PDB file of C-alpha atoms and ligand atoms in Angstrom:
ATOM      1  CA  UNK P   1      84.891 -34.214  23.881  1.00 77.00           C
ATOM      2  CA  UNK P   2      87.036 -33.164  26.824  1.00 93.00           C
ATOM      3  CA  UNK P   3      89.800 -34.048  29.179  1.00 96.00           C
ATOM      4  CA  UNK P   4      88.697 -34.536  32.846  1.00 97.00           C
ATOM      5  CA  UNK P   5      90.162 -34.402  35.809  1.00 98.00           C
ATOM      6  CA  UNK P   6      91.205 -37.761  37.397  1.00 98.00           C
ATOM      7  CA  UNK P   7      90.500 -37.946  41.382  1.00 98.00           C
ATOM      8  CA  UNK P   8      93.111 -39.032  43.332  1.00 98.00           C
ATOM      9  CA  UNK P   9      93.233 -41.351  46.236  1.00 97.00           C
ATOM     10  CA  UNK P  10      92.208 -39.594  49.543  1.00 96.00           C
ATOM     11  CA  UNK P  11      89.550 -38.283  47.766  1.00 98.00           C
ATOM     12  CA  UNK P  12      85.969 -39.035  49.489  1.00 97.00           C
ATOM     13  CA  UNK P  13      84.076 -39.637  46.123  1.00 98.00           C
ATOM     14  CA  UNK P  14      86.866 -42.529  45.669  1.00 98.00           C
ATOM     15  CA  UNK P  15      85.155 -44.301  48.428  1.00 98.00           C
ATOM     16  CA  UNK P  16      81.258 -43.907  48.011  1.00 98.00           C
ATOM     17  CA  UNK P  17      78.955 -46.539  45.846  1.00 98.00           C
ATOM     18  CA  UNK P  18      77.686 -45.269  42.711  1.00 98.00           C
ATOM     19  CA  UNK P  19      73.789 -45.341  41.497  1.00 98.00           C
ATOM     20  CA  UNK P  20      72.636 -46.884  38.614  1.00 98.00           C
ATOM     21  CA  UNK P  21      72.076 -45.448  35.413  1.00 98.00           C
ATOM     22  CA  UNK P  22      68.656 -45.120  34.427  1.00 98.00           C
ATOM     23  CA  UNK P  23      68.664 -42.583  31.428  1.00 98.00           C
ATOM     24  CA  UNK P  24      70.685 -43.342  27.893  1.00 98.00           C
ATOM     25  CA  UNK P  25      70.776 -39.944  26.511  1.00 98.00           C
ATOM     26  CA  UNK P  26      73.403 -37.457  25.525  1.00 98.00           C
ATOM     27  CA  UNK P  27      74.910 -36.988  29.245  1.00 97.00           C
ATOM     28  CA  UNK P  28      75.838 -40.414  29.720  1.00 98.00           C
ATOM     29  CA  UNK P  29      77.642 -40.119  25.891  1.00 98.00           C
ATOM     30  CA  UNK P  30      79.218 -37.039  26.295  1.00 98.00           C
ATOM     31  CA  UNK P  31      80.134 -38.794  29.844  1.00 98.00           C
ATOM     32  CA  UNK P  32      81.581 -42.089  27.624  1.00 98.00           C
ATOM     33  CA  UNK P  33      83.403 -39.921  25.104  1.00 98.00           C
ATOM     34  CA  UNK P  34      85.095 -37.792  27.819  1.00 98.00           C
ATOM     35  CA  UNK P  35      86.077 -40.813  29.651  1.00 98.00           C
ATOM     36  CA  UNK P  36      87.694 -42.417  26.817  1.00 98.00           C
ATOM     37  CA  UNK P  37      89.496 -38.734  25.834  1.00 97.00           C
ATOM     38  CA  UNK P  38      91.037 -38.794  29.183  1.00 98.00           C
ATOM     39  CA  UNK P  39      91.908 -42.942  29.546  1.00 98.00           C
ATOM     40  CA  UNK P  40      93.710 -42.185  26.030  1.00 96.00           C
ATOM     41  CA  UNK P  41      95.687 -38.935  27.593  1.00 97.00           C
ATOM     42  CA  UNK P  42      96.419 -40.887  30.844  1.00 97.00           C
ATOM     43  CA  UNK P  43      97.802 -44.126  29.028  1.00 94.00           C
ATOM     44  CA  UNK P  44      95.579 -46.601  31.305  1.00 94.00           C
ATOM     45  CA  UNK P  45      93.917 -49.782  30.435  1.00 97.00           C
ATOM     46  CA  UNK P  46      90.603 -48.538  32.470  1.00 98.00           C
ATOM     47  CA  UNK P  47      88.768 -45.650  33.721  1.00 98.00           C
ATOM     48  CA  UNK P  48      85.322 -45.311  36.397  1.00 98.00           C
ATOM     49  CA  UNK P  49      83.106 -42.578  36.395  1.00 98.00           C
ATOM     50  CA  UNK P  50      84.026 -42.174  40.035  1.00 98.00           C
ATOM     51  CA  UNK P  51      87.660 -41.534  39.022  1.00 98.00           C
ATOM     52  CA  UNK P  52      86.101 -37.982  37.496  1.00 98.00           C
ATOM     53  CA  UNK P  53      83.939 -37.580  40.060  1.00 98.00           C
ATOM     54  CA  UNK P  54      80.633 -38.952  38.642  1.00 98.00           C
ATOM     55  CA  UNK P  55      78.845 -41.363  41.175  1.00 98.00           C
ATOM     56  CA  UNK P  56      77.195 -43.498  38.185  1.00 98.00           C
ATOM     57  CA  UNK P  57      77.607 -46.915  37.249  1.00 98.00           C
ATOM     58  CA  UNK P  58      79.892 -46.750  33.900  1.00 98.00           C
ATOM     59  CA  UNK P  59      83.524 -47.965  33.123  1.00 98.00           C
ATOM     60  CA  UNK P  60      85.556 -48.183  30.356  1.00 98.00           C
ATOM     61  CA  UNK P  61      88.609 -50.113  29.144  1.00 98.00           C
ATOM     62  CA  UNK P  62      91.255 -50.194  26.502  1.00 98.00           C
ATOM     63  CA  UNK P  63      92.713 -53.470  26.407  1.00 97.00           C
ATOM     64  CA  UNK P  64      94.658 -54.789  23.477  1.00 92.00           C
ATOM     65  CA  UNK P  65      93.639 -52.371  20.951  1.00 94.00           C
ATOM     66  CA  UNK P  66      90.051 -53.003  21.944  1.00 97.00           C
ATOM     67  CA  UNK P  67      87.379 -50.183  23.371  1.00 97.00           C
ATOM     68  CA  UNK P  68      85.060 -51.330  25.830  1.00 98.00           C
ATOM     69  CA  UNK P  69      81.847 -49.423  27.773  1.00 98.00           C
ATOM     70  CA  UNK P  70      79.990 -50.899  30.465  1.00 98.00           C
ATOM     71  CA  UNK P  71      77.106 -49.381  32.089  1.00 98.00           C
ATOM     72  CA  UNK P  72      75.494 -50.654  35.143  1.00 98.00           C
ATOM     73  CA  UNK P  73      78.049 -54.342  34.967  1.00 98.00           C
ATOM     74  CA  UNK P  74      77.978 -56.942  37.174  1.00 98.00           C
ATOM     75  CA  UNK P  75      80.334 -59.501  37.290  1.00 98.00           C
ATOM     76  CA  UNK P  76      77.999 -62.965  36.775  1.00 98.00           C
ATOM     77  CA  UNK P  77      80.961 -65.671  37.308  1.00 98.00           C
ATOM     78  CA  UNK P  78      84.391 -65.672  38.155  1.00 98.00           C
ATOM     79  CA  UNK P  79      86.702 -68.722  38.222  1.00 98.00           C
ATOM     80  CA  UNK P  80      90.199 -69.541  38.934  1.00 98.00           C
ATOM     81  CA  UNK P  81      92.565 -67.299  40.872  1.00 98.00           C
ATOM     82  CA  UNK P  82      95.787 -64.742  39.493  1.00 98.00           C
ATOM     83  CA  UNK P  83      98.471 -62.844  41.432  1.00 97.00           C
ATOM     84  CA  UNK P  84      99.585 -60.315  39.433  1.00 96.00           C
ATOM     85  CA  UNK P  85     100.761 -56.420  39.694  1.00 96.00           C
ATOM     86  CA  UNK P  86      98.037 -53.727  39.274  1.00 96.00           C
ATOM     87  CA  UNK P  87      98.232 -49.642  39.245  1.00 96.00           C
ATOM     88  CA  UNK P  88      95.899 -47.455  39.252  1.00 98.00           C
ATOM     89  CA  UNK P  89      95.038 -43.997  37.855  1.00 98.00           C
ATOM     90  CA  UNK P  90      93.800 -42.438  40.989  1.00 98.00           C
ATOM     91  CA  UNK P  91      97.047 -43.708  42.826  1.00 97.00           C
ATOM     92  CA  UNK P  92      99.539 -42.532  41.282  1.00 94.00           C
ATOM     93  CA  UNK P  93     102.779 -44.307  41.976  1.00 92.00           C
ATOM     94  CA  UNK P  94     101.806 -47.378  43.926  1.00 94.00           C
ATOM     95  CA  UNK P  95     101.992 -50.934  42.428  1.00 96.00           C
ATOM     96  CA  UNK P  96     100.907 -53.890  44.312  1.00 96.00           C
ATOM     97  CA  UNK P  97     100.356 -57.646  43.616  1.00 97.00           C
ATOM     98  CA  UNK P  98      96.451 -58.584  43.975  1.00 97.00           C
ATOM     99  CA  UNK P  99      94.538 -61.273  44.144  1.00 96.00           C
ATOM    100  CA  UNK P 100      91.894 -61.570  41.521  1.00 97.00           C
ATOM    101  CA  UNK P 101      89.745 -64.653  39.413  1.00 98.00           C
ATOM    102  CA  UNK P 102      91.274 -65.983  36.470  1.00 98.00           C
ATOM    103  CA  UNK P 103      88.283 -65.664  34.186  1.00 98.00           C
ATOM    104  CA  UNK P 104      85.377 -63.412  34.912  1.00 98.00           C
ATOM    105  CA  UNK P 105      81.506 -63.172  32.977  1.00 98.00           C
ATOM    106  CA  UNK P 106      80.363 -59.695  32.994  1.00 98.00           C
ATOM    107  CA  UNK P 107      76.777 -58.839  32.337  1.00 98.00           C
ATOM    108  CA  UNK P 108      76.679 -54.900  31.178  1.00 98.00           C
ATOM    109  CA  UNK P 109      74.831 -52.369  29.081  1.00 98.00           C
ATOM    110  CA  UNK P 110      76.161 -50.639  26.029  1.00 98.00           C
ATOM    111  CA  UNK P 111      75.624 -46.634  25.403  1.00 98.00           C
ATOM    112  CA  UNK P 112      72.124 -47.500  24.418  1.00 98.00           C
ATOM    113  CA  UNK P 113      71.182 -49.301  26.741  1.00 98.00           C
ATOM    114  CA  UNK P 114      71.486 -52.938  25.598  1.00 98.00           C
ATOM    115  CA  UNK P 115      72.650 -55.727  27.936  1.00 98.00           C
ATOM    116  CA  UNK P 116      75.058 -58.000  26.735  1.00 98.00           C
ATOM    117  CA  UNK P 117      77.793 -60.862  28.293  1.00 98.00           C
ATOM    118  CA  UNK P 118      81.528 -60.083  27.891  1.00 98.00           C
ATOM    119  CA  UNK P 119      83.983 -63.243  29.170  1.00 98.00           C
ATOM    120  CA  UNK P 120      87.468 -62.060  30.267  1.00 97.00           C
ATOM    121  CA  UNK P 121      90.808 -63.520  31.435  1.00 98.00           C
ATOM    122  CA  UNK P 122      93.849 -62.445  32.263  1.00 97.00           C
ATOM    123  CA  UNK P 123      94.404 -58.823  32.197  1.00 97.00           C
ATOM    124  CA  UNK P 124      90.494 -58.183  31.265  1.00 98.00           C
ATOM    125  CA  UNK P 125      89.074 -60.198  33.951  1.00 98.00           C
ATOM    126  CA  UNK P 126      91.417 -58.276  36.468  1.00 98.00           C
ATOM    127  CA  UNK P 127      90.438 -54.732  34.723  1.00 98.00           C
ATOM    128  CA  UNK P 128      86.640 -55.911  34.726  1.00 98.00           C
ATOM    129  CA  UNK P 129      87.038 -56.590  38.777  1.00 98.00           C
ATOM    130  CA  UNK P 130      89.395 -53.712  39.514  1.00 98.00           C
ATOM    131  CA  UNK P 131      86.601 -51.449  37.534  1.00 98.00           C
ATOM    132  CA  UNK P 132      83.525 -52.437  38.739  1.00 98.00           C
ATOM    133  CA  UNK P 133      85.136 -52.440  42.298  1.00 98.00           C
ATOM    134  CA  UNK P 134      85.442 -48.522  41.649  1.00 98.00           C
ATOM    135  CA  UNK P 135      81.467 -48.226  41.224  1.00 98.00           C
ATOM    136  CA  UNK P 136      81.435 -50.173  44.651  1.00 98.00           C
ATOM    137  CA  UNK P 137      83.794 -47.426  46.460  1.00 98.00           C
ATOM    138  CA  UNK P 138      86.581 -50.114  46.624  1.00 98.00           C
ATOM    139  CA  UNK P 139      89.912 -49.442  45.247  1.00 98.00           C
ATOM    140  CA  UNK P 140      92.814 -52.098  43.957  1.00 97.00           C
ATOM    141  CA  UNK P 141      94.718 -51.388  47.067  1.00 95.00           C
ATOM    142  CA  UNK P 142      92.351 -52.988  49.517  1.00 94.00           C
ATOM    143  CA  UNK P 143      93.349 -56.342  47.056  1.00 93.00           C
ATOM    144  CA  UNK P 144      97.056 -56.055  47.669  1.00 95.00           C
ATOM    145  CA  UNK P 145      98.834 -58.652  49.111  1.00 94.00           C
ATOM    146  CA  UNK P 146     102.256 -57.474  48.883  1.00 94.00           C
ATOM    147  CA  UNK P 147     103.044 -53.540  47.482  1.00 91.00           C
ATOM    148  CA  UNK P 148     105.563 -53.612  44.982  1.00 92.00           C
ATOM    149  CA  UNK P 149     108.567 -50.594  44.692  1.00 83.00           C
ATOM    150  CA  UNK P 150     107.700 -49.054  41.402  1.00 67.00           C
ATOM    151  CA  UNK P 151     110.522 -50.180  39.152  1.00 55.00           C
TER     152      UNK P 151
HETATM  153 ZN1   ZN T 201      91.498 -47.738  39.420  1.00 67.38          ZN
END
């Protein structure tokens, strides 16, 4: 395993939409464990492969003393709305409040390639949709309602 380099914001990889994974093999793990190496030494809740500069469709979280790995997600249904405050690691610095769904379904692979559902609300549903937004080019910014001074 190994620590990666997070891209920052002005970056141009930050902005472009990632492909698919096709191939479950020993990339895309040593990929997975690297990711969640350098979530752990970064003290996030979530991490794209866009954020170290890999334009494939994979993001993890750590929420709540729980790992997750999703490979080519997409969000299925999303209900209810929530204004709360949201970082992230490629923007160091800024806060803002966003405007997310309450609860969100997400449809996802595992490392092996399995699909399977995950349901999250609260702070999951708004990692799941500030995530997947990353393997879209979008980040939590364009979201912001109102920034908010970093306390
Ligand atoms: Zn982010």
């Amino acid at each position: 395993m190994a620590i990666r380099n997070i891209v920052k914001e002005g970056d141009p990889v930050l902005t472009k939409v990632s492909r698919p994974v096709t191939e479950f093999n020993e990339r895309l793990w040593q990929l997975l464990d690297d990711m969640e190496q350098t979530l752990q030494k970064a003290g996030g809740v979530g991490l794209a492969a866009p954020q170290v500069g890999v334009l494939r469709r994979v993001f993890i979280m750590d929420i709540d003393g729980k790992h997750y790995e999703a490979v080519n997600p997409e969000i299925v249904d999303a209900k209810g709305i929530q204004e709360e405050t949201e970082g992230c690691l490629s923007c160091p610095g800024k806060w803002g409040v966003t405007r997310r769904p309450r609860r969100v379904r997400l449809k996802a692979q595992d490392r092996n390639g399995k699909w399977y559902y995950l349901h999250g609300s609260d702070l999951l549903a708004r990692c799941i949709c500030h995530e997947k937004d990353h393997l879209d080019g979008v980040l939590f910014t364009e979201h912001v309602i109102r920034m908010v001074d970093e306390a």
